XYZ file of C-alpha atoms in Angstrom:
731
model
C 102.364 52.995 67.982
C 104.550 53.788 70.809
C 106.087 57.252 70.936
C 109.758 58.060 70.819
C 111.883 57.612 73.887
C 113.137 60.615 75.865
C 116.651 61.919 75.372
C 119.055 60.320 77.826
C 120.776 62.691 80.200
C 124.506 61.866 80.477
C 124.742 63.503 83.893
C 121.902 61.491 85.419
C 122.655 58.055 86.788
C 119.420 56.102 87.458
C 118.985 54.618 90.903
C 118.422 51.186 89.369
C 119.205 49.689 85.925
C 115.566 49.096 85.078
C 114.440 52.681 85.822
C 112.877 53.950 82.583
C 113.150 57.489 81.267
C 110.128 59.748 81.591
C 108.343 61.414 78.721
C 105.388 63.745 78.408
C 102.230 62.881 76.617
C 100.571 65.024 74.006
C 98.349 67.733 75.467
C 95.447 66.320 73.512
C 95.439 63.186 75.658
C 94.305 64.913 78.840
C 91.797 63.285 81.138
C 91.784 62.217 84.764
C 91.163 58.518 85.244
C 90.585 56.874 88.594
C 92.226 53.611 89.478
C 91.250 51.492 92.463
C 93.695 49.473 94.503
C 91.980 46.196 93.649
C 92.288 46.637 89.910
C 96.008 47.367 89.931
C 98.198 44.389 90.567
C 101.950 44.358 90.603
C 102.231 42.627 87.280
C 99.378 44.344 85.498
C 100.087 46.377 82.400
C 97.947 49.110 80.980
C 96.889 48.962 77.348
C 98.465 51.340 74.876
C 96.637 54.646 74.501
C 94.533 55.434 71.491
C 95.831 57.722 68.777
C 92.609 59.644 68.619
C 92.162 62.368 71.229
C 88.483 61.571 71.573
C 88.524 58.344 73.707
C 89.542 58.629 77.361
C 93.060 57.800 78.437
C 93.251 54.236 79.857
C 94.234 53.688 83.452
C 97.957 54.050 83.924
C 100.383 52.311 86.203
C 102.636 54.093 88.659
C 105.163 56.499 87.142
C 108.091 54.154 87.560
C 106.458 51.207 85.798
C 105.524 52.681 82.425
C 106.296 55.814 80.476
C 103.569 57.655 78.621
C 103.819 57.775 74.875
C 104.775 60.771 72.829
C 107.934 62.825 72.384
C 109.595 64.161 75.490
C 108.888 67.776 76.218
C 111.613 70.111 77.396
C 109.853 70.644 80.719
C 112.776 69.215 82.693
C 115.990 69.935 80.836
C 118.437 68.135 83.084
C 122.112 68.321 82.366
C 125.618 68.328 83.742
C 127.191 71.227 85.577
C 129.276 73.451 83.325
C 129.117 75.777 80.337
C 128.202 74.663 76.795
C 130.525 71.731 76.011
C 132.797 72.297 79.011
C 131.680 70.077 81.886
C 134.541 69.429 84.337
C 134.081 66.248 86.318
C 134.941 68.022 89.577
C 131.917 70.327 89.192
C 129.455 67.441 89.053
C 129.728 66.968 92.817
C 127.988 70.338 93.187
C 125.266 69.373 90.700
C 122.944 68.289 93.511
C 120.248 69.967 95.605
C 122.720 70.351 98.445
C 125.257 72.001 96.146
C 122.655 74.453 94.904
C 121.409 75.102 98.450
C 124.952 76.023 99.528
C 125.240 78.731 96.869
C 121.664 79.877 97.493
C 122.471 80.327 101.198
C 125.602 82.332 100.369
C 123.625 84.688 98.127
C 120.791 85.037 100.667
C 123.402 85.735 103.342
C 125.024 88.434 101.186
C 121.668 90.041 100.415
C 120.749 90.090 104.115
C 124.129 91.557 105.075
C 123.754 94.451 102.628
C 120.027 95.287 102.651
C 119.082 94.665 106.274
C 122.493 95.013 107.899
C 124.925 97.465 106.327
C 122.258 99.844 104.998
C 120.490 100.129 108.361
C 123.624 100.623 110.422
C 124.997 103.197 107.955
C 121.874 105.361 107.745
C 122.763 107.624 110.679
C 126.298 108.147 109.340
C 124.934 108.934 105.873
C 122.535 111.475 107.392
C 125.416 113.370 109.005
C 127.895 113.061 106.138
C 125.507 114.112 103.370
C 123.344 116.454 105.464
C 120.039 114.653 104.884
C 116.824 114.650 106.873
C 115.468 111.457 108.331
C 112.566 111.579 105.897
C 115.030 111.378 103.001
C 116.964 108.488 104.481
C 113.621 106.774 105.069
C 113.034 107.027 101.330
C 116.397 105.330 100.791
C 115.379 102.435 103.026
C 112.016 101.944 101.307
C 113.472 102.024 97.765
C 114.388 98.346 98.038
C 110.787 97.349 98.731
C 109.541 99.608 95.928
C 111.743 97.834 93.375
C 110.744 94.433 94.738
C 107.029 95.217 94.457
C 107.310 96.550 90.907
C 109.278 93.584 89.560
C 108.200 90.555 91.603
C 105.166 89.637 89.487
C 106.904 89.886 86.121
C 110.138 88.210 87.201
C 108.302 85.315 88.840
C 105.939 84.890 85.864
C 108.541 84.806 83.102
C 111.198 83.137 85.224
C 108.987 80.126 85.983
C 109.545 78.708 82.484
C 113.076 80.058 82.206
C 116.505 78.980 83.408
C 116.201 79.670 87.147
C 119.905 79.276 88.069
C 120.800 81.857 85.422
C 118.205 84.165 86.911
C 120.045 83.784 90.223
C 123.318 84.571 88.457
C 121.593 87.761 87.308
C 120.484 88.346 90.916
C 124.103 87.996 92.094
C 125.174 90.557 89.508
C 122.478 93.061 90.497
C 123.078 92.681 94.251
C 126.796 93.245 93.724
C 126.159 96.191 91.406
C 123.711 97.726 93.893
C 126.270 97.439 96.713
C 128.928 99.061 94.511
C 126.669 101.944 93.467
C 125.636 102.519 97.106
C 129.279 103.105 98.067
C 130.102 105.483 95.180
C 129.229 108.784 96.975
C 132.227 108.222 99.245
C 134.589 108.496 96.269
C 133.020 111.595 94.678
C 132.056 113.747 97.668
C 135.566 114.741 98.707
C 137.095 114.711 102.161
C 135.021 115.014 105.288
C 135.522 118.317 107.090
C 135.267 118.401 110.865
C 133.139 121.140 112.379
C 133.789 122.934 115.640
C 133.222 121.012 118.852
C 130.018 121.655 120.772
C 130.247 122.691 124.413
C 127.579 120.875 126.445
C 127.962 122.826 129.691
C 126.295 126.050 130.799
C 127.781 128.958 128.848
C 126.418 132.447 129.334
C 128.413 133.654 126.303
C 127.018 131.098 123.830
C 125.770 132.772 120.674
C 122.069 132.318 120.158
C 121.231 130.514 116.954
C 118.834 131.995 114.459
C 116.282 130.230 112.288
C 118.017 129.618 108.972
C 117.316 127.056 106.315
C 120.102 125.942 104.039
C 120.376 123.363 101.303
C 123.639 121.490 100.788
C 124.726 120.057 97.450
C 125.785 116.911 99.311
C 122.136 115.957 99.674
C 121.991 115.388 95.900
C 123.753 112.075 96.504
C 120.354 110.919 97.716
C 119.581 109.777 94.166
C 122.711 107.628 94.029
C 121.712 105.870 97.233
C 118.179 105.333 95.891
C 119.599 103.884 92.653
C 121.729 101.473 94.669
C 118.698 100.321 96.646
C 116.646 99.880 93.458
C 119.390 97.670 92.023
C 119.495 95.659 95.252
C 115.716 95.214 95.060
C 116.025 94.029 91.469
C 118.513 91.392 92.596
C 116.458 90.282 95.568
C 113.352 89.571 93.483
C 114.490 86.353 91.717
C 116.303 85.185 94.849
C 113.179 84.683 96.949
C 110.755 83.717 94.174
C 112.579 81.676 91.523
C 115.256 80.402 93.900
C 112.680 79.016 96.319
C 110.703 77.400 93.486
C 113.888 75.799 92.087
C 114.680 74.246 95.476
C 111.123 72.910 95.679
C 111.548 71.426 92.184
C 114.743 69.589 93.025
C 113.941 67.795 96.290
C 111.211 65.414 97.462
C 108.068 66.903 98.951
C 108.859 66.134 102.579
C 112.390 67.567 102.312
C 111.355 70.812 100.656
C 110.447 72.504 103.940
C 113.842 71.659 105.455
C 115.769 73.101 102.500
C 113.595 76.233 102.318
C 113.862 76.761 106.071
C 117.668 76.597 105.919
C 117.731 79.051 103.010
C 115.423 81.534 104.713
C 117.375 81.314 107.965
C 120.484 82.502 106.130
C 118.659 85.641 105.031
C 117.892 86.283 108.713
C 121.469 85.673 109.870
C 122.672 88.120 107.213
C 121.571 91.238 109.122
C 123.365 89.994 112.248
C 126.618 89.670 110.336
C 125.952 93.026 108.667
C 125.501 94.763 112.013
C 128.661 93.214 113.472
C 130.717 93.943 110.351
C 129.307 97.452 109.964
C 129.820 98.214 113.644
C 133.481 97.248 113.443
C 134.015 99.298 110.284
C 132.442 102.362 111.895
C 135.316 102.359 114.391
C 137.618 103.272 111.484
C 137.765 106.894 110.308
C 135.633 107.644 107.249
C 138.514 108.845 105.043
C 140.941 106.065 105.919
C 141.298 105.172 102.220
C 142.725 108.644 101.547
C 145.336 108.227 104.249
C 143.484 110.733 106.405
C 143.309 110.547 110.172
C 141.689 112.865 112.648
C 142.469 114.038 116.113
C 138.991 113.109 117.343
C 137.878 109.882 118.942
C 134.687 107.852 118.586
C 133.225 109.622 121.629
C 133.318 112.918 119.767
C 129.939 113.697 118.150
C 131.774 114.810 114.995
C 133.246 111.336 114.424
C 132.125 109.474 111.291
C 133.118 105.883 110.555
C 134.062 104.102 107.328
C 130.524 102.994 106.430
C 131.393 102.292 102.780
C 133.957 99.479 103.164
C 131.348 96.814 103.894
C 129.527 97.541 100.636
C 132.716 96.988 98.626
C 133.266 93.640 100.356
C 129.669 92.609 99.595
C 130.095 93.716 95.955
C 133.078 91.408 95.434
C 131.465 88.485 97.251
C 128.173 88.762 95.335
C 129.928 88.852 91.982
C 131.974 85.801 92.937
C 128.689 83.823 92.945
C 127.826 84.680 89.333
C 130.006 81.932 87.843
C 128.776 79.121 90.169
C 125.103 79.905 89.467
C 125.682 80.165 85.713
C 127.105 76.642 85.535
C 124.025 74.926 87.013
C 121.691 73.276 84.449
C 118.088 74.326 83.970
C 117.075 71.392 86.173
C 119.264 69.294 88.424
C 119.772 65.628 87.502
C 116.903 63.546 88.817
C 114.351 66.372 88.831
C 112.075 64.621 86.312
C 111.921 61.466 88.401
C 111.365 63.414 91.625
C 108.565 65.402 89.991
C 107.023 62.216 88.603
C 106.871 60.762 92.097
C 105.321 63.855 93.654
C 101.590 64.215 93.994
C 99.582 67.389 93.684
C 97.985 68.864 96.794
C 96.570 71.907 95.004
C 93.368 73.403 96.363
C 90.421 72.028 94.373
C 87.687 74.417 93.300
C 86.228 75.789 90.123
C 88.699 78.626 89.865
C 91.752 76.409 90.191
C 90.830 73.741 87.660
C 93.455 73.771 84.955
C 92.190 75.193 81.729
C 95.629 75.593 80.198
C 97.334 72.386 79.110
C 99.225 74.097 76.314
C 102.964 73.730 76.871
C 103.491 77.295 75.667
C 101.205 78.787 78.299
C 103.167 81.230 80.432
C 105.740 82.161 77.815
C 103.822 85.165 76.488
C 102.836 88.368 78.236
C 99.303 87.720 76.974
C 99.028 84.817 79.428
C 99.952 86.986 82.413
C 96.429 88.329 83.196
C 94.909 84.838 83.007
C 97.588 83.360 85.271
C 97.248 86.244 87.724
C 93.446 85.952 87.791
C 93.642 82.217 88.403
C 95.836 82.713 91.467
C 93.861 85.635 92.848
C 90.699 83.485 92.753
C 92.396 80.763 94.791
C 90.838 81.549 98.175
C 93.228 79.351 100.173
C 96.254 80.978 98.582
C 94.944 84.501 99.209
C 94.156 83.683 102.857
C 97.709 82.438 103.390
C 99.145 85.554 101.727
C 97.070 87.853 103.950
C 98.161 85.796 106.962
C 101.846 86.263 106.156
C 101.318 89.971 105.404
C 99.817 90.567 108.834
C 102.682 88.685 110.446
C 105.227 90.665 108.409
C 103.705 93.932 109.614
C 104.296 93.131 113.273
C 107.711 91.487 112.793
C 109.172 94.376 110.778
C 107.700 96.839 113.245
C 109.383 95.126 116.179
C 112.624 94.710 114.237
C 112.664 98.495 113.832
C 111.426 99.666 117.231
C 112.262 96.912 119.734
C 115.588 98.614 120.658
C 113.686 101.865 121.316
C 111.239 100.011 123.573
C 114.047 98.366 125.551
C 115.950 101.652 125.781
C 113.019 103.593 127.222
C 111.520 100.909 129.456
C 114.742 99.825 131.119
C 116.796 103.048 130.930
C 119.581 101.621 128.747
C 121.805 103.332 126.208
C 120.685 103.146 122.597
C 123.713 101.086 121.544
C 123.261 98.508 124.321
C 119.510 98.332 123.676
C 120.181 97.714 119.971
C 122.624 94.943 120.884
C 120.078 93.246 123.155
C 117.338 93.597 120.540
C 119.507 92.040 117.853
C 120.612 89.256 120.205
C 116.952 88.319 120.750
C 115.428 88.902 117.325
C 117.995 87.458 114.917
C 118.898 84.127 116.603
C 115.246 83.591 117.543
C 114.043 84.209 113.981
C 116.708 81.960 112.439
C 116.047 79.182 114.944
C 112.301 79.448 114.342
C 112.690 79.174 110.563
C 114.893 76.088 110.847
C 112.724 74.410 113.505
C 109.591 74.945 111.432
C 111.216 73.389 108.369
C 112.679 70.466 110.341
C 109.373 69.557 112.028
C 107.354 69.718 108.808
C 110.001 67.602 107.066
C 110.362 65.067 109.892
C 106.653 64.359 110.199
C 106.098 64.602 106.406
C 103.102 66.864 106.865
C 100.630 67.241 104.039
C 99.390 70.662 103.007
C 96.488 70.824 105.477
C 98.554 69.569 108.404
C 101.254 72.117 107.558
C 98.697 74.915 107.802
C 97.437 73.519 111.119
C 101.000 73.494 112.442
C 101.427 77.158 111.456
C 98.117 77.971 113.170
C 99.288 76.305 116.383
C 102.597 78.193 116.497
C 100.824 81.506 115.832
C 98.406 80.813 118.688
C 101.305 80.196 121.076
C 102.979 83.416 119.897
C 99.711 85.291 120.533
C 99.573 84.079 124.132
C 103.188 85.144 124.695
C 102.651 88.615 123.188
C 101.275 89.947 126.469
C 104.837 89.971 127.833
C 104.989 93.708 127.042
C 102.490 94.445 129.809
C 104.661 92.523 132.250
C 107.757 94.476 131.138
C 106.319 97.989 131.382
C 108.026 100.321 133.841
C 106.994 103.731 135.069
C 109.011 106.750 134.011
C 111.600 107.964 136.494
C 111.687 111.591 137.693
C 112.730 113.941 134.870
C 113.405 117.625 135.543
C 111.035 119.873 133.631
C 108.864 116.948 132.481
C 107.616 115.022 135.509
C 109.617 116.769 138.210
C 110.219 120.449 138.955
C 113.641 122.068 139.371
C 113.722 122.074 143.172
C 110.251 123.555 143.286
C 110.928 126.124 140.558
C 109.909 126.191 136.915
C 106.888 124.630 135.267
C 106.239 121.064 134.153
C 106.547 120.745 130.389
C 109.204 123.496 130.232
C 112.880 122.560 130.426
C 113.898 126.155 131.146
C 113.857 127.265 134.776
C 115.403 130.156 136.719
C 118.463 128.029 137.524
C 119.388 127.584 133.835
C 117.750 130.613 132.208
C 121.113 132.296 131.508
C 122.801 129.223 129.999
C 121.341 129.578 126.465
C 120.699 125.822 126.267
C 119.602 124.067 123.070
C 116.695 121.613 123.108
C 118.090 119.980 119.956
C 121.106 118.662 121.904
C 119.920 115.735 124.058
C 122.613 114.439 126.387
C 120.920 112.796 129.414
C 122.430 113.427 132.810
C 121.700 111.747 136.139
C 121.956 114.069 139.099
C 123.037 113.129 142.570
C 119.476 113.795 143.717
C 118.222 110.870 141.603
C 116.558 113.151 139.039
C 117.358 112.909 135.354
C 118.185 116.062 133.385
C 117.941 116.791 129.665
C 121.596 117.844 129.311
C 124.447 119.238 131.457
C 123.454 122.687 130.233
C 119.857 122.362 131.487
C 121.232 121.028 134.778
C 123.206 124.277 135.084
C 126.575 122.492 135.229
C 129.630 124.733 134.726
C 132.503 122.221 134.860
C 133.165 118.660 133.736
C 135.924 116.117 134.282
C 136.657 113.101 132.097
C 138.742 110.846 134.331
C 136.979 107.822 132.942
C 133.532 106.728 131.909
C 130.998 108.073 132.617
C 131.887 111.758 132.417
C 131.213 113.667 135.655
C 129.934 117.242 136.075
C 130.266 119.778 138.924
C 128.898 123.150 140.017
C 125.398 122.336 138.756
C 122.988 125.053 139.871
C 119.790 123.076 139.160
C 120.691 119.931 141.097
C 119.465 119.906 144.669
C 121.954 119.254 147.449
C 121.438 116.429 149.910
C 120.764 117.503 153.456
C 122.304 114.488 155.181
C 125.539 115.393 156.963
C 126.920 111.905 156.456
C 126.572 112.167 152.706
C 127.806 115.722 152.293
C 131.227 114.675 151.060
C 129.743 112.186 148.643
C 127.299 114.702 147.223
C 130.057 117.241 146.776
C 132.245 114.787 144.841
C 129.327 113.535 142.776
C 126.894 116.115 141.472
C 125.997 114.492 138.155
C 127.111 111.724 135.831
C 126.588 111.409 132.107
C 123.909 108.936 131.145
C 120.429 107.981 132.267
C 119.587 107.231 135.863
C 119.417 103.579 136.820
C 115.951 102.144 136.405
C 114.097 100.375 139.185
C 112.847 97.716 136.757
C 114.336 94.267 137.282
C 112.296 92.374 134.712
C 114.729 92.714 131.773
C 116.138 89.120 131.799
C 112.653 87.605 132.103
C 111.317 89.898 129.369
C 114.139 88.978 126.978
C 113.657 85.261 127.647
C 109.904 85.317 127.028
C 110.238 87.562 123.985
C 112.934 85.248 122.564
C 110.449 82.364 122.838
C 107.775 84.526 121.180
C 110.080 85.224 118.239
C 110.845 81.509 117.833
C 107.158 80.538 117.672
C 106.390 83.484 115.377
C 108.990 82.465 112.808
C 108.252 78.759 113.147
C 105.161 79.472 111.051
C 107.175 81.136 108.264
C 108.516 78.067 106.459
C 105.289 76.000 106.830
C 103.233 78.835 105.332
C 105.647 79.142 102.385
C 105.461 75.383 101.818
C 101.658 75.504 102.037
C 101.575 78.236 99.382
C 103.750 76.104 97.088
C 101.423 73.131 97.612
C 97.996 74.764 97.335
C 98.620 76.325 93.896
C 99.189 74.785 90.509
C 102.666 73.415 89.860
C 103.302 75.754 86.951
C 102.306 78.837 88.947
C 104.434 78.419 92.066
C 106.942 81.123 91.165
C 104.167 83.561 90.316
C 102.429 82.654 93.589
C 105.604 83.521 95.502
C 105.855 86.746 93.509
C 102.320 87.733 94.508
C 103.032 86.747 98.115
C 106.158 88.888 98.407
C 104.538 91.817 96.614
C 101.517 91.872 98.945
C 103.721 91.066 101.918
C 105.620 94.281 101.269
C 102.631 96.409 100.310
C 100.580 95.302 103.326
C 103.326 94.322 105.765
C 106.944 95.428 105.608
C 106.294 98.895 104.118
C 103.416 100.067 106.373
C 104.663 98.122 109.420
C 107.411 100.519 110.547
C 105.165 103.470 109.652
C 102.278 102.205 111.828
C 104.624 101.370 114.696
C 106.335 104.746 114.361
C 103.081 106.698 114.451
C 101.843 104.640 117.390
C 105.011 105.127 119.412
C 105.084 108.850 118.576
C 101.599 109.146 120.044
C 103.100 108.245 123.437
C 105.687 111.068 123.321
C 105.692 113.582 126.191
C 108.745 115.682 125.199
C 109.569 116.657 121.608
C 112.644 118.249 120.093
C 111.630 121.691 118.790
C 114.300 123.729 116.978
C 114.666 127.482 116.643
C 112.314 127.529 113.648
C 109.559 125.892 115.666
C 109.830 122.650 113.693
C 109.201 119.514 115.705
C 111.898 116.865 115.361
C 112.571 113.663 117.238
C 110.936 112.603 120.486
C 113.140 112.648 123.558
C 110.891 111.195 126.275
C 108.037 108.646 126.007
C 105.270 107.554 128.338
C 106.467 104.024 129.107
C 103.140 102.658 130.372
C 101.207 103.873 127.367
C 103.895 102.652 124.969
C 103.693 99.124 126.378
C 99.898 99.081 126.080
C 99.988 100.340 122.485
C 102.564 97.740 121.401
C 100.491 94.964 122.956
C 97.414 96.255 121.114
C 99.193 96.213 117.734
C 100.803 92.838 118.334
C 97.612 91.129 119.481
C 95.571 92.644 116.625
C 98.032 91.432 113.984
C 98.268 87.982 115.576
C 94.476 87.640 115.600
C 94.336 88.608 111.911
C 97.072 86.045 111.166
C 95.222 83.283 113.020
C 91.896 84.214 111.404
C 93.161 83.964 107.830
C 95.204 80.872 108.612
C 92.165 79.162 110.097
C 90.022 80.293 107.166
C 92.533 78.751 104.762
C 92.320 75.434 106.628
C 88.511 75.566 106.530
C 88.353 76.360 102.798
C 91.088 73.987 101.670
C 89.858 71.109 99.515
C 92.557 68.544 98.728
C 92.410 66.256 95.697
C 90.006 63.287 96.037
C 91.112 60.928 98.788
C 91.160 57.880 96.506
C 93.590 59.298 93.999
C 96.573 61.587 93.795
C 97.324 63.670 90.750
C 100.875 63.554 89.438
C 102.749 66.859 89.051
C 103.450 65.977 85.445
C 99.723 66.022 84.843
C 99.794 69.749 85.456
C 102.283 70.212 82.654
C 101.014 67.943 79.934
C 98.927 64.934 80.990
C 96.803 64.093 84.016
C 97.263 60.617 85.464
C 96.194 59.062 88.756
C 97.737 56.461 91.004
C 96.604 54.662 94.113
C 97.556 56.432 97.316
C 98.008 53.524 99.707
C 99.996 51.346 97.337
C 102.413 53.780 95.726
C 102.976 56.878 97.867
C 105.474 55.363 100.296
C 107.293 53.600 97.466
C 107.624 56.810 95.488
C 108.963 58.758 98.486
C 111.562 56.076 99.253
C 112.837 56.158 95.691
C 112.952 59.977 95.783
C 115.152 59.842 98.883
C 117.554 57.379 97.268
C 117.789 59.467 94.128
C 118.272 62.774 95.951
C 120.952 61.448 98.305
C 122.926 59.656 95.588
C 125.845 61.789 94.300
C 125.727 62.580 90.599
C 128.595 61.789 88.263
């Protein structure tokens, strides 16, 4: 007997009147059957399957010619856009992959703005306002990754069989809640009190500071900031695991990379918007909501900006996405047909053979160890994960310390160096993600070719990584470090006879360029007694440590210009070339991102894609994004030649670095990580075993029944019908 027909979906309009509905076969009728091209004619029909589970399943025709017997499973619960029985016709225009991608991009953009934009640009302000050490604010930054690592496996495992759009509605709620909680200390900590202004010139009457340690109650707000980051990490987990898998479900195979690349590029553009928005808000006084204004300007070191406003904006925007995500169905209309036309490219070995054909597998926590073990034994998948982890280590390290490199090598201000770094990193990363997705989609690359493409782009990025050696510049003369004070004093000691009576502080770094071409630690260490602020930069006079020029022709000039605030101009002229080559390096680095993600989705079992992404992001953070900034920080600190040491003898930040050594160390880290990336990527290509060349296994076989179709005869036909179905608007 023939099984019951599937339930018709009122929101799904077939691409042709004779397109049948799909149904799933009973799990007992599972067997792979080969079918040659010669034995399958256009008008041939397969015999009806046997009722007994013992005989093999007869050869089947392509998915669009016959439907398997048996009741339809709820694997693809397609439906209209709306809530319960309320399905407005106007919402059905959004019930498409493009409609979902739009909302996914908005949420990814919001998450990027908050986590990698507003949080990073507000850290220094939070340190000053709540009197925290850098180690504590570092804990705030890493709390997001901690939450992501703890939850990614469980969310991706249970969310795979759940309602993914509702999981993203939950993600919108948590991201908004995290942004709101992060801003709460502003409303409970009271008004900001300005301290006394610090005099940077030589003062013989300055009181000497004693070694005292104090603990402020304001630092207790640390736990509120950590809670906000944990909530943001909870929201980010389903976004990049379940959201990516849902997009891959809803579009044809060759379009998946394009959609994923666009989505990931939005998460990269988010930090750029966050930095611009946060930078503008920091020009407003911190207590502007209380009607408070101050007599200080942004140039005053006591100035604090309104860091908290951006988080409130992100809170409202994230919560506005809850309703749109909650109205999407469990699967978009046409998903069943698209999945029926797809073919499995999963890596074939003993560990990845499906042993679980039970429809209930994955719904219980008892299945979690078996599912996890199955993925961990997939050698191709693990190689790709290790490849992305190595790449994440170097990219997050450069994202953190590239401005510092530019600042020290080319003698720029920290703000301008950060602007240049962001202008290179963010557009280059976004462009690379999109280009990688477009090229994989345009040439309809299979899994192995996608991995080869990622290997090629990584090899090009490796060759370009040596640009740091080309950009290295020698340190300029620095008084007390590489240059003496007019023949007095000792190298390595900022104090000399000319400034011994000024009571200068080594914790106050305010670089000064003298008229003699030597850079000084601060106006105080240069022995300057007077300053004039007629414009920018600030000028200083009567500086006892700055040598006078002996030329008669330049006597007037040297008298009118003894020192100017800021670093001395560098002799390096390679900055434009360095930025251009590094921009190209970033593009090729991120061009491999989307292809690797697509390869991971293809080389694992269909029902374990979300869990595979969960494992990838967990290991990517444990092995890449978390240790990356730490390794880069330790490496760069090893090149320091002048540390900040306070009155208690505690070493703080580094003021001066050895530029040549820094460039060599960054090249060493970059090349090492790139070689590891290429090694594991190449190993994945070598180990990858696609399904047998004569047959392709339908995705629906991985859920309930395994069927095979001829490659040459049906693959192009299936892809053409997928395109028509995906592009057709739903009613």
